[in-house]
PDB file of C-alpha atoms in Angstrom:
ATOM      1  CA  GLN A   1       0.000   0.000   0.000  1.00 60.00           C
ATOM      2  CA  GLN A   2       1.526   3.231  -1.165  1.00 70.00           C
ATOM      3  CA  GLN A   3       0.860   5.798   1.526  1.00 87.00           C
ATOM      4  CA  VAL A   4       2.021   8.703  -0.597  1.00 93.00           C
ATOM      5  CA  LYS A   5       1.143   8.727  -4.281  1.00 95.00           C
ATOM      6  CA  GLN A   6       3.329  10.867  -6.520  1.00 96.00           C
ATOM      7  CA  SER A   7       2.855  11.959 -10.105  1.00 96.00           C
ATOM      8  CA  PRO A   8       4.059  12.220 -12.764  1.00 96.00           C
ATOM      9  CA  GLN A   9       6.694   9.499 -12.853  1.00 94.00           C
ATOM     10  CA  SER A  10       8.768  11.594 -15.241  1.00 96.00           C
ATOM     11  CA  LEU A  11       8.642  15.169 -16.431  1.00 97.00           C
ATOM     12  CA  ILE A  12      10.413  17.059 -19.183  1.00 98.00           C
ATOM     13  CA  VAL A  13      10.347  20.857 -19.238  1.00 98.00           C
ATOM     14  CA  GLN A  14      12.179  23.543 -21.118  1.00 97.00           C
ATOM     15  CA  LYS A  15      14.616  25.866 -19.449  1.00 97.00           C
ATOM     16  CA  GLY A  16      12.714  28.737 -17.885  1.00 97.00           C
ATOM     17  CA  GLY A  17       9.488  26.774 -17.608  1.00 97.00           C
ATOM     18  CA  ILE A  18       7.545  25.735 -14.530  1.00 97.00           C
ATOM     19  CA  SER A  19       7.876  22.196 -13.203  1.00 98.00           C
ATOM     20  CA  ILE A  20       4.974  20.862 -11.161  1.00 98.00           C
ATOM     21  CA  ILE A  21       5.007  17.606  -9.213  1.00 98.00           C
ATOM     22  CA  ASN A  22       1.977  16.411  -7.292  1.00 98.00           C
ATOM     23  CA  CYS A  23       1.499  14.168  -4.284  1.00 97.00           C
ATOM     24  CA  ALA A  24      -1.532  12.819  -2.473  1.00 97.00           C
ATOM     25  CA  TYR A  25      -1.872  11.053   0.857  1.00 95.00           C
ATOM     26  CA  GLU A  26      -4.583   9.268   2.824  1.00 91.00           C
ATOM     27  CA  ASN A  27      -3.335   9.207   6.407  1.00 89.00           C
ATOM     28  CA  THR A  28      -4.772  12.254   8.169  1.00 89.00           C
ATOM     29  CA  ALA A  29      -2.203  11.813  10.943  1.00 88.00           C
ATOM     30  CA  PHE A  30       0.523  13.039   8.579  1.00 90.00           C
ATOM     31  CA  ASP A  31       1.598  16.521   9.595  1.00 89.00           C
ATOM     32  CA  TYR A  32       5.008  17.049   8.067  1.00 92.00           C
ATOM     33  CA  PHE A  33       5.576  17.081   4.322  1.00 95.00           C
ATOM     34  CA  PRO A  34       9.125  17.401   3.004  1.00 95.00           C
ATOM     35  CA  TRP A  35      10.476  17.210  -0.515  1.00 97.00           C
ATOM     36  CA  TYR A  36      13.822  15.557  -1.190  1.00 96.00           C
ATOM     37  CA  GLN A  37      15.995  16.047  -4.271  1.00 97.00           C
ATOM     38  CA  GLN A  38      18.273  13.300  -5.540  1.00 95.00           C
ATOM     39  CA  PHE A  39      21.002  13.672  -8.170  1.00 95.00           C
ATOM     40  CA  PRO A  40      22.404  10.593  -9.940  1.00 91.00           C
ATOM     41  CA  GLY A  41      24.863   8.720  -7.775  1.00 89.00           C
ATOM     42  CA  LYS A  42      23.886  10.664  -4.668  1.00 91.00           C
ATOM     43  CA  GLY A  43      21.501  10.161  -1.800  1.00 93.00           C
ATOM     44  CA  PRO A  44      18.347  12.252  -1.418  1.00 94.00           C
ATOM     45  CA  ALA A  45      18.771  15.658   0.197  1.00 95.00           C
ATOM     46  CA  LEU A  46      16.106  17.765   1.866  1.00 94.00           C
ATOM     47  CA  LEU A  47      14.939  20.535  -0.445  1.00 96.00           C
ATOM     48  CA  ILE A  48      11.988  22.145   1.300  1.00 95.00           C
ATOM     49  CA  ALA A  49       9.317  21.122   3.806  1.00 94.00           C
ATOM     50  CA  ILE A  50       5.899  22.287   4.940  1.00 93.00           C
ATOM     51  CA  ARG A  51       3.591  21.746   7.892  1.00 90.00           C
ATOM     52  CA  PRO A  52      -0.196  21.736   7.414  1.00 86.00           C
ATOM     53  CA  ASP A  53      -0.799  24.969   9.297  1.00 88.00           C
ATOM     54  CA  VAL A  54       0.246  26.898   6.173  1.00 90.00           C
ATOM     55  CA  SER A  55      -0.972  26.554   2.596  1.00 92.00           C
ATOM     56  CA  GLU A  56       2.213  27.598   0.862  1.00 95.00           C
ATOM     57  CA  LYS A  57       5.926  27.830   1.507  1.00 95.00           C
ATOM     58  CA  LYS A  58       8.429  29.403  -0.826  1.00 96.00           C
ATOM     59  CA  GLU A  59      12.212  29.132  -0.850  1.00 95.00           C
ATOM     60  CA  GLY A  60      13.793  30.782  -3.842  1.00 96.00           C
ATOM     61  CA  ARG A  61      12.455  29.184  -6.998  1.00 97.00           C
ATOM     62  CA  PHE A  62      10.883  26.288  -5.088  1.00 97.00           C
ATOM     63  CA  THR A  63       7.354  26.469  -3.696  1.00 97.00           C
ATOM     64  CA  ILE A  64       5.249  23.896  -1.876  1.00 96.00           C
ATOM     65  CA  SER A  65       1.486  24.275  -2.137  1.00 95.00           C
ATOM     66  CA  PHE A  66      -0.565  22.367   0.411  1.00 94.00           C
ATOM     67  CA  ASN A  67      -4.277  21.550   0.315  1.00 93.00           C
ATOM     68  CA  LYS A  68      -5.275  19.952   3.589  1.00 92.00           C
ATOM     69  CA  SER A  69      -8.905  19.266   2.678  1.00 92.00           C
ATOM     70  CA  ALA A  70      -7.908  17.491  -0.528  1.00 94.00           C
ATOM     71  CA  LYS A  71      -4.944  15.795   1.164  1.00 94.00           C
ATOM     72  CA  GLN A  72      -2.679  16.923  -1.626  1.00 96.00           C
ATOM     73  CA  PHE A  73       0.542  18.866  -1.879  1.00 96.00           C
ATOM     74  CA  SER A  74       2.702  19.864  -4.764  1.00 97.00           C
ATOM     75  CA  LEU A  75       6.142  21.196  -5.613  1.00 98.00           C
ATOM     76  CA  HIS A  76       6.489  24.024  -8.093  1.00 98.00           C
ATOM     77  CA  ILE A  77       9.869  24.871  -9.567  1.00 98.00           C
ATOM     78  CA  MET A  78       9.794  28.276 -11.208  1.00 97.00           C
ATOM     79  CA  ASP A  79      12.236  29.260 -13.973  1.00 97.00           C
ATOM     80  CA  SER A  80      13.442  25.652 -14.174  1.00 97.00           C
ATOM     81  CA  GLN A  81      17.141  25.231 -14.957  1.00 97.00           C
ATOM     82  CA  PRO A  82      19.135  22.299 -16.371  1.00 97.00           C
ATOM     83  CA  GLY A  83      20.820  22.037 -12.961  1.00 97.00           C
ATOM     84  CA  ASP A  84      17.421  21.203 -11.488  1.00 97.00           C
ATOM     85  CA  SER A  85      17.407  17.929 -13.428  1.00 97.00           C
ATOM     86  CA  ALA A  86      17.125  15.295 -10.713  1.00 97.00           C
ATOM     87  CA  THR A  87      14.677  12.913  -9.116  1.00 95.00           C
ATOM     88  CA  TYR A  88      12.281  14.518  -6.656  1.00 97.00           C
ATOM     89  CA  PHE A  89      10.596  12.650  -3.832  1.00 96.00           C
ATOM     90  CA  CYS A  90       7.696  13.879  -1.799  1.00 96.00           C
ATOM     91  CA  ALA A  91       7.350  12.429   1.682  1.00 95.00           C
ATOM     92  CA  ALA A  92       5.063  12.523   4.672  1.00 93.00           C
ATOM     93  CA  GLN A  93       5.382  11.876   8.362  1.00 89.00           C
ATOM     94  CA  GLY A  94       3.143  11.995  11.391  1.00 83.00           C
ATOM     95  CA  GLY A  95       1.628  10.065  14.251  1.00 73.00           C
ATOM     96  CA  SER A  96       3.630   6.904  14.762  1.00 70.00           C
ATOM     97  CA  GLU A  97       4.754   6.761  11.154  1.00 71.00           C
ATOM     98  CA  LYS A  98       8.316   7.096  10.039  1.00 81.00           C
ATOM     99  CA  LEU A  99       8.999   9.224   6.993  1.00 86.00           C
ATOM    100  CA  VAL A 100       7.287   7.593   4.006  1.00 90.00           C
ATOM    101  CA  PHE A 101       8.257   8.545   0.470  1.00 92.00           C
ATOM    102  CA  GLY A 102       6.505   8.738  -2.842  1.00 93.00           C
ATOM    103  CA  LYS A 103       7.986   6.769  -5.730  1.00 93.00           C
ATOM    104  CA  GLY A 104       9.764   9.763  -7.179  1.00 94.00           C
ATOM    105  CA  THR A 105       9.592  11.977 -10.255  1.00 96.00           C
ATOM    106  CA  LYS A 106      12.484  12.170 -12.663  1.00 96.00           C
ATOM    107  CA  LEU A 107      12.718  15.760 -13.866  1.00 98.00           C
ATOM    108  CA  THR A 108      14.647  16.661 -17.001  1.00 98.00           C
ATOM    109  CA  VAL A 109      15.103  20.314 -17.853  1.00 97.00           C
ATOM    110  CA  ASN A 110      16.197  20.828 -21.441  1.00 96.00           C
ATOM    111  CA  PRO A 111      18.467  23.779 -22.242  1.00 93.00           C
TER     112      PRO A 111
ATOM    113  CA  ASP B   1      28.637  16.038   0.984  1.00 84.00           C
ATOM    114  CA  SER B   2      26.083  14.935   3.592  1.00 85.00           C
ATOM    115  CA  GLY B   3      28.681  13.638   6.049  1.00 93.00           C
ATOM    116  CA  VAL B   4      27.165  10.142   6.004  1.00 97.00           C
ATOM    117  CA  THR B   5      29.552   7.468   4.724  1.00 97.00           C
ATOM    118  CA  GLN B   6      28.414   4.189   3.252  1.00 97.00           C
ATOM    119  CA  THR B   7      30.619   1.300   2.195  1.00 97.00           C
ATOM    120  CA  PRO B   8      30.944  -0.409  -0.144  1.00 97.00           C
ATOM    121  CA  LYS B   9      29.525   1.645  -3.013  1.00 96.00           C
ATOM    122  CA  HIS B  10      28.874  -1.439  -5.107  1.00 97.00           C
ATOM    123  CA  LEU B  11      28.406  -5.057  -4.174  1.00 97.00           C
ATOM    124  CA  ILE B  12      27.896  -7.974  -6.523  1.00 97.00           C
ATOM    125  CA  THR B  13      27.044 -11.348  -5.081  1.00 97.00           C
ATOM    126  CA  ALA B  14      25.144 -14.539  -5.792  1.00 97.00           C
ATOM    127  CA  THR B  15      21.796 -15.835  -4.611  1.00 97.00           C
ATOM    128  CA  GLY B  16      21.900 -17.469  -1.212  1.00 97.00           C
ATOM    129  CA  GLN B  17      24.856 -15.427  -0.032  1.00 97.00           C
ATOM    130  CA  ARG B  18      25.128 -13.026   2.914  1.00 97.00           C
ATOM    131  CA  VAL B  19      26.463  -9.482   2.772  1.00 98.00           C
ATOM    132  CA  THR B  20      27.067  -6.656   5.218  1.00 98.00           C
ATOM    133  CA  LEU B  21      26.537  -2.985   4.406  1.00 98.00           C
ATOM    134  CA  ARG B  22      28.206  -0.411   6.608  1.00 98.00           C
ATOM    135  CA  CYS B  23      27.197   3.126   7.505  1.00 98.00           C
ATOM    136  CA  SER B  24      28.947   5.864   9.462  1.00 97.00           C
ATOM    137  CA  PRO B  25      26.553   8.657  10.448  1.00 96.00           C
ATOM    138  CA  ARG B  26      27.346  12.353  10.544  1.00 96.00           C
ATOM    139  CA  SER B  27      29.447  13.377  13.487  1.00 94.00           C
ATOM    140  CA  GLY B  28      27.148  13.895  16.457  1.00 91.00           C
ATOM    141  CA  ASP B  29      24.083  12.231  14.955  1.00 93.00           C
ATOM    142  CA  LEU B  30      22.627   9.581  17.225  1.00 93.00           C
ATOM    143  CA  SER B  31      20.053   8.061  14.912  1.00 93.00           C
ATOM    144  CA  VAL B  32      20.581   5.897  11.845  1.00 95.00           C
ATOM    145  CA  TYR B  33      17.956   4.849   9.324  1.00 94.00           C
ATOM    146  CA  TRP B  34      18.143   2.267   6.565  1.00 96.00           C
ATOM    147  CA  TYR B  35      16.137   2.605   3.353  1.00 95.00           C
ATOM    148  CA  GLN B  36      15.857   0.377   0.306  1.00 95.00           C
ATOM    149  CA  GLN B  37      15.381   2.039  -3.078  1.00 93.00           C
ATOM    150  CA  SER B  38      14.085   0.103  -6.065  1.00 88.00           C
ATOM    151  CA  LEU B  39      12.534   1.264  -9.312  1.00 79.00           C
ATOM    152  CA  ASP B  40       9.105  -0.195  -8.607  1.00 79.00           C
ATOM    153  CA  GLN B  41       8.841   0.479  -4.857  1.00 80.00           C
ATOM    154  CA  GLY B  42      10.696   3.744  -4.486  1.00 85.00           C
ATOM    155  CA  LEU B  43      12.280   4.475  -1.097  1.00 90.00           C
ATOM    156  CA  GLN B  44      11.144   1.968   1.507  1.00 92.00           C
ATOM    157  CA  PHE B  45      11.946   2.443   5.185  1.00 92.00           C
ATOM    158  CA  LEU B  46      13.595  -0.620   6.683  1.00 95.00           C
ATOM    159  CA  ILE B  47      14.704   0.138  10.222  1.00 95.00           C
ATOM    160  CA  GLN B  48      15.870   2.887  12.583  1.00 93.00           C
ATOM    161  CA  TYR B  49      18.363   2.818  15.425  1.00 94.00           C
ATOM    162  CA  TYR B  50      18.891   5.454  18.057  1.00 92.00           C
ATOM    163  CA  ASN B  51      22.011   5.433  20.202  1.00 93.00           C
ATOM    164  CA  GLY B  52      22.441   1.698  19.839  1.00 94.00           C
ATOM    165  CA  GLU B  53      18.820   0.703  20.363  1.00 94.00           C
ATOM    166  CA  GLU B  54      16.260  -0.269  17.738  1.00 93.00           C
ATOM    167  CA  ARG B  55      13.729   2.595  17.535  1.00 90.00           C
ATOM    168  CA  ALA B  56      11.402   1.631  14.694  1.00 89.00           C
ATOM    169  CA  LYS B  57      10.897  -1.111  12.169  1.00 91.00           C
ATOM    170  CA  GLY B  58       9.457  -0.823   8.688  1.00 90.00           C
ATOM    171  CA  ASN B  59       9.210  -3.249   5.817  1.00 83.00           C
ATOM    172  CA  ILE B  60      12.312  -5.205   6.751  1.00 93.00           C
ATOM    173  CA  LEU B  61      12.432  -8.877   5.833  1.00 94.00           C
ATOM    174  CA  GLU B  62      13.294 -11.484   8.462  1.00 95.00           C
ATOM    175  CA  ARG B  63      16.377 -12.342   6.374  1.00 96.00           C
ATOM    176  CA  PHE B  64      17.645  -8.832   7.028  1.00 97.00           C
ATOM    177  CA  SER B  65      19.002  -7.539  10.315  1.00 96.00           C
ATOM    178  CA  ALA B  66      20.803  -4.462  11.504  1.00 97.00           C
ATOM    179  CA  GLN B  67      22.627  -3.125  14.498  1.00 97.00           C
ATOM    180  CA  GLN B  68      24.182   0.080  15.727  1.00 97.00           C
ATOM    181  CA  PHE B  69      27.463  -0.117  17.567  1.00 97.00           C
ATOM    182  CA  PRO B  70      28.741   1.959  20.527  1.00 96.00           C
ATOM    183  CA  ASP B  71      30.668   4.216  18.128  1.00 95.00           C
ATOM    184  CA  LEU B  72      27.280   4.809  16.403  1.00 96.00           C
ATOM    185  CA  HIS B  73      28.169   3.239  13.092  1.00 97.00           C
ATOM    186  CA  SER B  74      25.598   0.804  11.796  1.00 98.00           C
ATOM    187  CA  GLU B  75      25.601  -2.371   9.750  1.00 98.00           C
ATOM    188  CA  LEU B  76      22.807  -3.877   7.697  1.00 98.00           C
ATOM    189  CA  ASN B  77      23.106  -7.631   7.230  1.00 98.00           C
ATOM    190  CA  LEU B  78      21.306  -9.259   4.325  1.00 98.00           C
ATOM    191  CA  SER B  79      21.254 -13.064   4.204  1.00 97.00           C
ATOM    192  CA  SER B  80      19.911 -15.815   1.948  1.00 97.00           C
ATOM    193  CA  LEU B  81      19.948 -13.242  -0.812  1.00 97.00           C
ATOM    194  CA  GLU B  82      17.412 -13.419  -3.618  1.00 96.00           C
ATOM    195  CA  LEU B  83      17.372 -11.757  -7.024  1.00 96.00           C
ATOM    196  CA  GLY B  84      14.660  -9.413  -5.785  1.00 94.00           C
ATOM    197  CA  ASP B  85      16.963  -8.024  -3.110  1.00 96.00           C
ATOM    198  CA  SER B  86      18.935  -6.217  -5.784  1.00 96.00           C
ATOM    199  CA  ALA B  87      18.476  -2.546  -4.986  1.00 96.00           C
ATOM    200  CA  LEU B  88      20.143   0.616  -3.781  1.00 96.00           C
ATOM    201  CA  TYR B  89      20.417   0.655  -0.003  1.00 97.00           C
ATOM    202  CA  PHE B  90      20.640   4.010   1.710  1.00 97.00           C
ATOM    203  CA  CYS B  91      21.659   4.902   5.183  1.00 97.00           C
ATOM    204  CA  ALA B  92      20.535   8.204   6.665  1.00 95.00           C
ATOM    205  CA  SER B  93      21.280   9.866   9.955  1.00 94.00           C
ATOM    206  CA  SER B  94      19.686  12.553  12.085  1.00 91.00           C
ATOM    207  CA  PRO B  95      20.702  14.282  15.296  1.00 86.00           C
ATOM    208  CA  LEU B  96      18.038  13.022  17.676  1.00 79.00           C
ATOM    209  CA  GLY B  97      15.865  10.556  15.799  1.00 69.00           C
ATOM    210  CA  ARG B  98      12.653  12.313  16.684  1.00 70.00           C
ATOM    211  CA  ALA B  99       9.524  10.747  15.230  1.00 59.00           C
ATOM    212  CA  TRP B 100       8.552  13.981  13.560  1.00 68.00           C
ATOM    213  CA  GLY B 101       9.990  16.714  11.460  1.00 76.00           C
ATOM    214  CA  GLU B 102      13.692  15.993  11.708  1.00 81.00           C
ATOM    215  CA  LYS B 103      15.897  16.409   8.654  1.00 88.00           C
ATOM    216  CA  LEU B 104      17.498  13.227   7.405  1.00 91.00           C
ATOM    217  CA  PHE B 105      20.989  13.249   5.917  1.00 94.00           C
ATOM    218  CA  PHE B 106      21.473  10.477   3.384  1.00 95.00           C
ATOM    219  CA  GLY B 107      24.636   8.723   2.333  1.00 96.00           C
ATOM    220  CA  SER B 108      25.366   7.965  -1.328  1.00 95.00           C
ATOM    221  CA  GLY B 109      24.095   4.414  -1.017  1.00 96.00           C
ATOM    222  CA  THR B 110      25.297   0.883  -1.661  1.00 97.00           C
ATOM    223  CA  GLN B 111      24.216  -0.644  -4.958  1.00 96.00           C
ATOM    224  CA  LEU B 112      23.591  -4.350  -4.376  1.00 97.00           C
ATOM    225  CA  SER B 113      23.372  -6.678  -7.341  1.00 97.00           C
ATOM    226  CA  VAL B 114      22.356 -10.279  -6.699  1.00 97.00           C
ATOM    227  CA  LEU B 115      23.128 -12.548  -9.658  1.00 95.00           C
TER     228      LEU B 115
END
């Protein structure tokens, strides 16, 4: 049972475009939602995180939008750059659950 | 560089064999996590240790075991290996191992290939 469902599986955008990755969850006990970024040959690294008391969090070109009623959250990458090409994982944590990850989205930003 | 060291980077072995993966956490971090990454399942939580004690268990098979030593390094033991165990195994560490909201620092992983 996949506790966090992530889409799309892969995404190709042009340089300067907006990349959008979506995640949905079922467990209402989740109350911490981070995004991790993974480059080839490296482990995931925390990119940005949000708690459900806010609907949006922005850090530079990266924004998390959170919809508590729909149990969905998304990552927006504005002005996408080739250096953003990586695999992105959404995750969720709360209650007695350890951090659970989505299956990942491979983002390719073409120059 | 996350500060988490995993060895070896690659491991090739045969079915039925046993292997040991090693992880050194970031200096000062007390908690170690093991994750398995495969193409179809994504990142799956296996087990967490905190200061030498098992803290939480995830989808870890009975053929797998782990421990954390007094110097805080950890080892993941995989035995009676099957083809389906081929995956990338990550170790992560965190300062306190809180159940909620703590940043995890991942190593670069050990790629296990079972032939």
